[in-house]
Short mmCIF file of C-alpha atoms in Angstrom, two decimals:
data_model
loop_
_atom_site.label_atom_id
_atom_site.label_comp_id
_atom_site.label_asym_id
_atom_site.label_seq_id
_atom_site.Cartn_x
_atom_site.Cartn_y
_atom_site.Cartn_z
CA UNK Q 1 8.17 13.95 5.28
CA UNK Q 2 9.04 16.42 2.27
CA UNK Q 3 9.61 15.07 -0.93
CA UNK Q 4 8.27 11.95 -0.32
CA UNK Q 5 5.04 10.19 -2.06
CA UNK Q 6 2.44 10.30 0.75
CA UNK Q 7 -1.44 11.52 -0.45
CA UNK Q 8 -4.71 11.52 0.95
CA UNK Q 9 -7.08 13.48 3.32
CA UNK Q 10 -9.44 10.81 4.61
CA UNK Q 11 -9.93 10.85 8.17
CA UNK Q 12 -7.76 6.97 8.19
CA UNK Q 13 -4.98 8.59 6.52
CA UNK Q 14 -4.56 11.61 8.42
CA UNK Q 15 -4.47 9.16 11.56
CA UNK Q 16 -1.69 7.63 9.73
CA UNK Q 17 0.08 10.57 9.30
CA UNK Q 18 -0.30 10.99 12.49
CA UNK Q 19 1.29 7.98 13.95
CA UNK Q 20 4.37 8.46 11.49
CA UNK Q 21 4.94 12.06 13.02
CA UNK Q 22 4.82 10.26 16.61
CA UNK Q 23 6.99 7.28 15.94
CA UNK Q 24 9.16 9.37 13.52
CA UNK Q 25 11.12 11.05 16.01
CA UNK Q 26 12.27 8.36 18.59
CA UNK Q 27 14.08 5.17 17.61
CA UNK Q 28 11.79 2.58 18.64
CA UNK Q 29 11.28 -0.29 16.52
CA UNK Q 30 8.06 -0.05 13.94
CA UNK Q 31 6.03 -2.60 12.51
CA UNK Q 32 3.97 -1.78 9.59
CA UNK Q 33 0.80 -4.31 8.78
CA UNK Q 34 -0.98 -3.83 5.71
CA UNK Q 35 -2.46 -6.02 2.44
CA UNK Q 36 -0.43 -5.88 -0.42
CA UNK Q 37 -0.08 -2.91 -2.31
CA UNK Q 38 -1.24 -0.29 0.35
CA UNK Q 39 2.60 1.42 0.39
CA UNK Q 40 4.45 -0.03 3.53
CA UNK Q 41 7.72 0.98 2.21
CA UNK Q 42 6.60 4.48 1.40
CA UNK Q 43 5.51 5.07 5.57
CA UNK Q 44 8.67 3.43 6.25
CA UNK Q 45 10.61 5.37 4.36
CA UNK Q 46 8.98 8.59 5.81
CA UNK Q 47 9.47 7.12 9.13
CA UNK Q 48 12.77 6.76 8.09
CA UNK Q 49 12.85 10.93 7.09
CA UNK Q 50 11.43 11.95 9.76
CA UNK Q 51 13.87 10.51 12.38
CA UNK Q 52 17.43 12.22 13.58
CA UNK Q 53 18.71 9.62 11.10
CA UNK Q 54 17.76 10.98 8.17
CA UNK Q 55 20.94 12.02 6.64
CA UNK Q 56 22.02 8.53 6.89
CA UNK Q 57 20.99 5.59 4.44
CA UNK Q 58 17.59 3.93 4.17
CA UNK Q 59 18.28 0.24 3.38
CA UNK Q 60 15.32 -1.95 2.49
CA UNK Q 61 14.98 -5.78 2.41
CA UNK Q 62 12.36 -8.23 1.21
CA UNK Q 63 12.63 -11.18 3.05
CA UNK Q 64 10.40 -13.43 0.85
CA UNK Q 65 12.81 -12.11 -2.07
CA UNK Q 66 15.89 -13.82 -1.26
CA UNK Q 67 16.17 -17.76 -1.17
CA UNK Q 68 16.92 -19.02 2.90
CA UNK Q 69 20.28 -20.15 1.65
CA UNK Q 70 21.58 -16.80 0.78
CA UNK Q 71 19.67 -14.47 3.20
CA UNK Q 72 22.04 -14.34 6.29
CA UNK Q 73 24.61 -13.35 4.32
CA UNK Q 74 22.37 -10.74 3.22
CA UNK Q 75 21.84 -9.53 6.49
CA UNK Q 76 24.78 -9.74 8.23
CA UNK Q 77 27.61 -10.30 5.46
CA UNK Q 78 30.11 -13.24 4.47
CA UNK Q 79 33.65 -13.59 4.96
CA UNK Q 80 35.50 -15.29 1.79
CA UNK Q 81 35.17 -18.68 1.53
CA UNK Q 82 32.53 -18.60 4.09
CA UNK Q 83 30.08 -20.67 1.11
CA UNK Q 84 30.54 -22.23 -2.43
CA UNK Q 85 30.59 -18.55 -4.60
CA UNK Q 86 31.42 -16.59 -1.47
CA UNK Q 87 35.09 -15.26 -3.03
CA UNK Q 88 35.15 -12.03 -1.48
CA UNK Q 89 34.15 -10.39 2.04
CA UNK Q 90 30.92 -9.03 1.68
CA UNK Q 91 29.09 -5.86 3.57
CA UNK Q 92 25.30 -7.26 4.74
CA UNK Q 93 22.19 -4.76 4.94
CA UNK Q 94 22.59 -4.17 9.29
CA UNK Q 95 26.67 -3.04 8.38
CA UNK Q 96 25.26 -0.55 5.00
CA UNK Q 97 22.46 0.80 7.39
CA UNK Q 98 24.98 1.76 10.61
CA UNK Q 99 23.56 4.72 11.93
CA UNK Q 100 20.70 4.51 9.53
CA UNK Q 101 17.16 2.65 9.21
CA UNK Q 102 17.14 -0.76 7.78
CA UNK Q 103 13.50 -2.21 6.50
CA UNK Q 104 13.19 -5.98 6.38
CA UNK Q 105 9.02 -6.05 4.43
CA UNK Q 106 7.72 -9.61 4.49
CA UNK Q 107 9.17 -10.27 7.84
CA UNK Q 108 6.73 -13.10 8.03
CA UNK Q 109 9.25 -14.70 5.49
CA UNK Q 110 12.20 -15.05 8.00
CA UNK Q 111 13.12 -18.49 8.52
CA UNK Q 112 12.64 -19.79 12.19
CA UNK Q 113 16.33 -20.44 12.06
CA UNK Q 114 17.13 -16.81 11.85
CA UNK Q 115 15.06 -15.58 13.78
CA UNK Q 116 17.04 -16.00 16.83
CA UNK Q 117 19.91 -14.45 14.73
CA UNK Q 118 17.78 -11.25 14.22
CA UNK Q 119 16.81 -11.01 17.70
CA UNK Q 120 20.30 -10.68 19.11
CA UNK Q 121 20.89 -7.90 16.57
CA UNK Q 122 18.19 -6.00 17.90
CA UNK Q 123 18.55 -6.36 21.89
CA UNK Q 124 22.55 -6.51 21.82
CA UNK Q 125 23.09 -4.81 18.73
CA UNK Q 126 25.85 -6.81 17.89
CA UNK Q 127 26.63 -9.91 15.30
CA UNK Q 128 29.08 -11.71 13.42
CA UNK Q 129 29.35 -12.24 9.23
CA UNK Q 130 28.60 -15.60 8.27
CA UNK Q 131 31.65 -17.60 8.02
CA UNK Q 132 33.35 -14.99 10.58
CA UNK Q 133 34.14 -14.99 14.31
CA UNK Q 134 34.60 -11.04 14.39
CA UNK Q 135 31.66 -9.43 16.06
CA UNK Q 136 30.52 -6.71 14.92
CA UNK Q 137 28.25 -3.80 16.03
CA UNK Q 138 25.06 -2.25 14.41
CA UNK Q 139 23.47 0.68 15.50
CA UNK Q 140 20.31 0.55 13.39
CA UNK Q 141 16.88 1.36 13.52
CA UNK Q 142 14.70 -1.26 12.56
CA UNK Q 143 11.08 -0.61 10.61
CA UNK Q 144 9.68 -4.23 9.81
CA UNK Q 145 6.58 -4.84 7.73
CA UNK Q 146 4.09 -7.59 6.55
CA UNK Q 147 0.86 -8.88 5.20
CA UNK Q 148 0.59 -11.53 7.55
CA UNK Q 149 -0.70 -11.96 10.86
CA UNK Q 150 1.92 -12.49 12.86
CA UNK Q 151 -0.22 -13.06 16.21
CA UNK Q 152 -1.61 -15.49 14.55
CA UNK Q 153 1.60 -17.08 13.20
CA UNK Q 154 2.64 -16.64 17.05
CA UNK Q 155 0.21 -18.81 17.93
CA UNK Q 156 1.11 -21.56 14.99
CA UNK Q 157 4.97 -21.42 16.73
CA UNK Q 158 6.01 -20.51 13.09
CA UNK Q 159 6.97 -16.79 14.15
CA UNK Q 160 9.21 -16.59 17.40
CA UNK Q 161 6.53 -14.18 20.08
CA UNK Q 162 10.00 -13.16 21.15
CA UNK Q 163 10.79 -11.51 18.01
CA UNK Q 164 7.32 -10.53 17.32
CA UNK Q 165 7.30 -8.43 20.61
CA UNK Q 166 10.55 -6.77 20.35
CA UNK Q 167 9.40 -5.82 16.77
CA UNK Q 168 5.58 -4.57 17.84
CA UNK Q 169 7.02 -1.42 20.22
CA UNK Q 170 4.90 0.81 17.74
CA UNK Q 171 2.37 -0.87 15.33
CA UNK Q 172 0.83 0.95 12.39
CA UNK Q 173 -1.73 -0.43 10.51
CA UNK Q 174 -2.19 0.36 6.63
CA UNK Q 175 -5.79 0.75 5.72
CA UNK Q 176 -6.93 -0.72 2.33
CA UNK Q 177 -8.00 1.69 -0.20
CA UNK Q 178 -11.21 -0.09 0.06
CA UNK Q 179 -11.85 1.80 3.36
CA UNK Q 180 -10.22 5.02 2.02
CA UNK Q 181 -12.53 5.58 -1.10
CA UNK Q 182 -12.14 9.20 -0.88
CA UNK Q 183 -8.38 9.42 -1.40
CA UNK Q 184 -9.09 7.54 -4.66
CA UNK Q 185 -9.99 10.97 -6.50
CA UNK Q 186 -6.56 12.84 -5.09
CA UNK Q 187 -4.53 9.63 -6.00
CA UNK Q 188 -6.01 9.28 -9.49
CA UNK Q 189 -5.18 12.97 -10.55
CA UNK Q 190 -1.13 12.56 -9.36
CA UNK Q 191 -0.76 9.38 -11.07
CA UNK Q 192 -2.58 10.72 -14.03
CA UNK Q 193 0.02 13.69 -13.60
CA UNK Q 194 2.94 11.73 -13.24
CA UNK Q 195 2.37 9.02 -16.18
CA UNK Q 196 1.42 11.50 -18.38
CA UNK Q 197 4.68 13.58 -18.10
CA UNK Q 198 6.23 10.81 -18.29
CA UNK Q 199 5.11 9.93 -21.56
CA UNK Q 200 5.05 13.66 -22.93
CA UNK Q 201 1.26 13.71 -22.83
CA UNK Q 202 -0.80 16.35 -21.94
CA UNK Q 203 -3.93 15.22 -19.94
CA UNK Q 204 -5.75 17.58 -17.45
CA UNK Q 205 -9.22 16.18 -17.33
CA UNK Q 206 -11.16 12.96 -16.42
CA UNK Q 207 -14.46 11.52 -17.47
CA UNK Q 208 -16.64 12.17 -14.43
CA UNK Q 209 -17.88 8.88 -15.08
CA UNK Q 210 -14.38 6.86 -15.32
CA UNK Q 211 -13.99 8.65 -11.89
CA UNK Q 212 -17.18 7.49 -10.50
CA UNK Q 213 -16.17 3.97 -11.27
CA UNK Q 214 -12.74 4.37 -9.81
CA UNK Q 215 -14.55 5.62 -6.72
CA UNK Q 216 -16.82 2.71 -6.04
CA UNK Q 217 -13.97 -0.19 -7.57
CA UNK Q 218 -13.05 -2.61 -4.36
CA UNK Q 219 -9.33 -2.29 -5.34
CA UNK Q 220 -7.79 -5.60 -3.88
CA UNK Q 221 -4.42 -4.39 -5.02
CA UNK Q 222 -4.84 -1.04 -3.12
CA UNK Q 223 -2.79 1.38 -4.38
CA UNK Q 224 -0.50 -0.43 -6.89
CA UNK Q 225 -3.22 -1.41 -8.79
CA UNK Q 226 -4.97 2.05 -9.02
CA UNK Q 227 -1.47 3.21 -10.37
CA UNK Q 228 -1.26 0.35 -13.08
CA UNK Q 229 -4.63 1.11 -14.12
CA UNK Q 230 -3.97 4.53 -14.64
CA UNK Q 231 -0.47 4.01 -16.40
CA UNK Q 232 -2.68 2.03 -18.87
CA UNK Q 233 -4.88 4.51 -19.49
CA UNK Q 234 -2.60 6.85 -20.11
CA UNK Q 235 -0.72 5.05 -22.41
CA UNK Q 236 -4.75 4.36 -24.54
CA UNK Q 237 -5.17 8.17 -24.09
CA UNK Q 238 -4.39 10.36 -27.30
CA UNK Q 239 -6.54 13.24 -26.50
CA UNK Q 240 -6.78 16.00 -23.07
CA UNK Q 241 -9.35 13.77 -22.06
CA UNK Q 242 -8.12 10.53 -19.67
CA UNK Q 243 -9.15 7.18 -22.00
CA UNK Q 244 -13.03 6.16 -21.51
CA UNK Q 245 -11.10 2.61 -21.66
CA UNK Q 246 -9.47 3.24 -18.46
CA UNK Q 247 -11.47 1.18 -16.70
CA UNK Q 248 -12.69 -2.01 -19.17
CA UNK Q 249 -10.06 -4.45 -17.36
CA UNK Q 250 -11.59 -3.34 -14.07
CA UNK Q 251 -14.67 -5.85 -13.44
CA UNK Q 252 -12.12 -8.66 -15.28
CA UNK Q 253 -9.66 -7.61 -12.52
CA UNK Q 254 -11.87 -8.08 -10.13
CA UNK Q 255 -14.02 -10.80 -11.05
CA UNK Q 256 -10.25 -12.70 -10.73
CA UNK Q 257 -8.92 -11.53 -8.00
CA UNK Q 258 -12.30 -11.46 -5.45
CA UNK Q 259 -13.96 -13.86 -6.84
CA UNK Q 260 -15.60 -16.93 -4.01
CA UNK Q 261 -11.92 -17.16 -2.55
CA UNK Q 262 -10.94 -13.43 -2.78
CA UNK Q 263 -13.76 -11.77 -0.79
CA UNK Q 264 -12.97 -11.31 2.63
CA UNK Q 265 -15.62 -10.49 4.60
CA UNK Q 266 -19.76 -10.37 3.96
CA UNK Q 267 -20.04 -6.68 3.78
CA UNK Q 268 -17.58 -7.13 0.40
CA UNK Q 269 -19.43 -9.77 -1.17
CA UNK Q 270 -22.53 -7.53 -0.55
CA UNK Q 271 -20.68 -4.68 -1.78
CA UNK Q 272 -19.84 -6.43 -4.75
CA UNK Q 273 -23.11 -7.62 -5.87
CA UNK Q 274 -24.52 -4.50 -5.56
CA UNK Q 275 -22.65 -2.93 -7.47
CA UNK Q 276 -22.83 -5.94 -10.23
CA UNK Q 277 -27.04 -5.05 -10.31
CA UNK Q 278 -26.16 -1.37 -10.49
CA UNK Q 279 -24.21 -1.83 -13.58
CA UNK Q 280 -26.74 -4.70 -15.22
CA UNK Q 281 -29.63 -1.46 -14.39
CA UNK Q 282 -27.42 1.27 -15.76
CA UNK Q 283 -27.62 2.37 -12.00
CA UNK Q 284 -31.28 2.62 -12.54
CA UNK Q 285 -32.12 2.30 -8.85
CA UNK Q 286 -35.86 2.85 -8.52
CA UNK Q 287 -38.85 1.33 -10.54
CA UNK Q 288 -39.79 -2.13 -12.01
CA UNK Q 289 -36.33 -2.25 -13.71
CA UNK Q 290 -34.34 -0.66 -11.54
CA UNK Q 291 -31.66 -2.29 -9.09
CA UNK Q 292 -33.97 -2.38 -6.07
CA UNK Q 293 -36.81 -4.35 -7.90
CA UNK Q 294 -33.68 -6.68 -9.18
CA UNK Q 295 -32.42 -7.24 -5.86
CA UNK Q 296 -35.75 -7.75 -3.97
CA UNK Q 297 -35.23 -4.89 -1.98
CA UNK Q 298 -37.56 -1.55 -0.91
CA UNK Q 299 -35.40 1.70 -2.65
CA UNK Q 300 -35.03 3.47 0.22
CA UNK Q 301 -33.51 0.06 1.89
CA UNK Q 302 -31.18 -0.18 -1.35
CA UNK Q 303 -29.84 3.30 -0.33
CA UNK Q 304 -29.06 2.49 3.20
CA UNK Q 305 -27.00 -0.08 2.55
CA UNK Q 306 -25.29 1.77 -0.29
CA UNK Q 307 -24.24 4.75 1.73
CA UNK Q 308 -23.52 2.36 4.43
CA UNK Q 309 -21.47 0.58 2.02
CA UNK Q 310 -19.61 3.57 0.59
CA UNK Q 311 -21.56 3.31 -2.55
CA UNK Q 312 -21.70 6.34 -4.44
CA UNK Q 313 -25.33 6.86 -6.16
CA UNK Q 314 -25.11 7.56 -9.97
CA UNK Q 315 -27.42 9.39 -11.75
CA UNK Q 316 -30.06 7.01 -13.50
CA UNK Q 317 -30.14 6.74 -17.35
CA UNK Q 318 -30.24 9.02 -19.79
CA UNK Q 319 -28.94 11.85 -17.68
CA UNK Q 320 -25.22 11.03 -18.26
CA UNK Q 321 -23.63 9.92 -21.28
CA UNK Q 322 -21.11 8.15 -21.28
CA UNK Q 323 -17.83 10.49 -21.24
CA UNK Q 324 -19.44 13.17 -21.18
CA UNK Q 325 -18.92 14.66 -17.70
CA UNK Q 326 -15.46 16.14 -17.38
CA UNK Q 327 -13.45 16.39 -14.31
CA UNK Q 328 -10.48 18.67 -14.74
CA UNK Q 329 -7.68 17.77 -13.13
CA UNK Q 330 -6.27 20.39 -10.28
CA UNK Q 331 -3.02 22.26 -11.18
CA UNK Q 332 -1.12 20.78 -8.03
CA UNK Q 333 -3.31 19.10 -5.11
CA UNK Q 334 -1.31 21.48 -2.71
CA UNK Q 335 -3.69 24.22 -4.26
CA UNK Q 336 -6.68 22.14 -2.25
CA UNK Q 337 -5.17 20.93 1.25
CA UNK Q 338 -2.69 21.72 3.36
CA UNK Q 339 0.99 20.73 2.37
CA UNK Q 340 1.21 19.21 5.96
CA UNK Q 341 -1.31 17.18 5.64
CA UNK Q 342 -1.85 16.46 2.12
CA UNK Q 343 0.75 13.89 0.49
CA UNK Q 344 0.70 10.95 -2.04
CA UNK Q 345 0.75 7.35 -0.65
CA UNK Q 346 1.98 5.21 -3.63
CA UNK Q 347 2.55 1.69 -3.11
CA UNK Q 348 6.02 1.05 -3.78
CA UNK Q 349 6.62 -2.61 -1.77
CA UNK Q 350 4.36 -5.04 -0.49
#
């Protein structure tokens, strides 16, 4: 998996790494479940590198990006004349990825009508261009990915449990950075790497306390929205110091996007409105004012549930100002784990 965009060292990532070293290898079919944002095409695409068919091409497909009209030809190709606009034979994705790996993310999105379609391909190997009475053969590995449940959608009869099995020989599941809150720091400092050389900054430290609130955000866009909000703060950044206004569209973000239809389960909401009375206290916890006393709660109850929660404590106020702790930013994360083991997961599809 050199070169590729893989980090983290929580005990969740490094069983994903894991399971991409054991499925890498053989050419079974993979399906890769995850929320939005958590990097399905990066673990595919290291799949992908570490397989015997690396040298060939990766070729990647959304299938909720292309209308239903126009996505078999996408797949398998057109001959001429084969649709209105069709004027030339066309190569689809299973004929560019012979001998390679071929990703279809948001497999949930394939019509029921081609389902059957994509089903042949992958027990006979074989298919013809739309328009075409050729058949063709594909020898092509297929990684398939979603945000869906497809069980579930099984069970509706609006995903084929044919095509679900044949695609569920190796599952991996994506954990949301929600439940990987110590991979935030590591993914923070690359993307505050990266952006910055990209813009011809030079930033090598962060306000302890910008990374404390990265740390405890819920981050329902996983990954891709860490990496946004760090672009932006790089861009507000005209110092060595990463912008104290990293993190002022956080609680907006997330009063939008988890708000009484967003939160998914109880121990988020409670998670959530924690954190809300640690911020109104100025993470005050004990005393008459303090976020206990606000919430009803004994202290040393508050504390359970916070560490139970994943809740970092912050020191109460007055002993931090704001921006003035400094985190300095490592000279390469390699210098801190492992190369093996260590690698940066950034949400590049779905």
């Amino acid at each position: 998996m050199a070169n590729l965009e893989l980090i983290g060292d929580s005990a969740k990532f490094r069983t994903l790494l894991n399971s991409v070293d054991m499925v890498a290898p053989v050419d079974s079919a993979v399906l890769i479940q995850g929320e939005t944002g958590t990097g399905k095409e990066v673990v595919a695409r290291a799949i992908h590198e570490g397989s015997p068919r690396r040298k060939n091409r990766f070729v990647a497909l959304s299938c909720a990006a292309i209308p239903n009209a126009l996505l078999e030809s996408e797949l398998f190709g057109c001959e001429k004349g084969a649709f209105t606009g069709a004027v030339t034979q066309t190569v689809g994705r299973f004929q560019a990825a012979d001998r390679g790996t071929l990703f279809l993310d948001e497999i949930g999105d394939l019509p029921l009508e081609l389902q059957p379609k994509l089903l042949r391909v992958l027990q006979e190997k074989q298919f013809e261009r739309l328009g075409g009475s050729h058949t063709l053969r594909a020898n092509v590995r297929i990684v398939a990915a979603t945000n869906q449940d497809l069980g579930r959608m099984v069970k509706e009869k609006t995903f084929r449990a044919d095509l679900y099995y044949r695609l569920n020989v190796f599952p991996i599941s994506l954990p949301p950075l929600r439940d990987r809150r110590g991979d935030v720091r590591l993914l923070a400092e690359h993307f505050v790497r990266k952006f910055s050389e990209q813009q011809s900054k030079t930033i090598d430290e962060i306000p302890e306390e910008l990374m404390i609130a990265l740390e405890q955000h819920c981050w329902p866009g996983n990954i891709r929205e860490l990496r946004n909000v760090i672009e932006r703060g790089v861009i507000m950044t005209t110092g060595s110091v990463l912008s104290c206004r990293t993190t002022d569209q956080l609680v907006m973000a997330a009063a939008e996007m988890w708000g009484s239809a967003g939160i998914r389960t109880l121990a988020d909401a409670e998670r959530a409105h924690i954190i809300a009375t640690l911020r109104a206290t100025k993470w005050v916890i004990g005393g008459v004012r303090g976020a206990a006393a606000h919430l009803g709660i004994p202290r040393t109850t508050l504390l359970s549930r916070m560490q139970r929660l994943g809740i970092s404590s912050q020191p109460a106020q007055g002993t931090r100002k704001r921006c003035r702790g400094i985190v300095p930013l490592r000279e390469s994360v390699s210098e801190t784990f492992d190369a093996g083991t260590l690698q940066v997961m950034e949400a590049a599809a779905g």
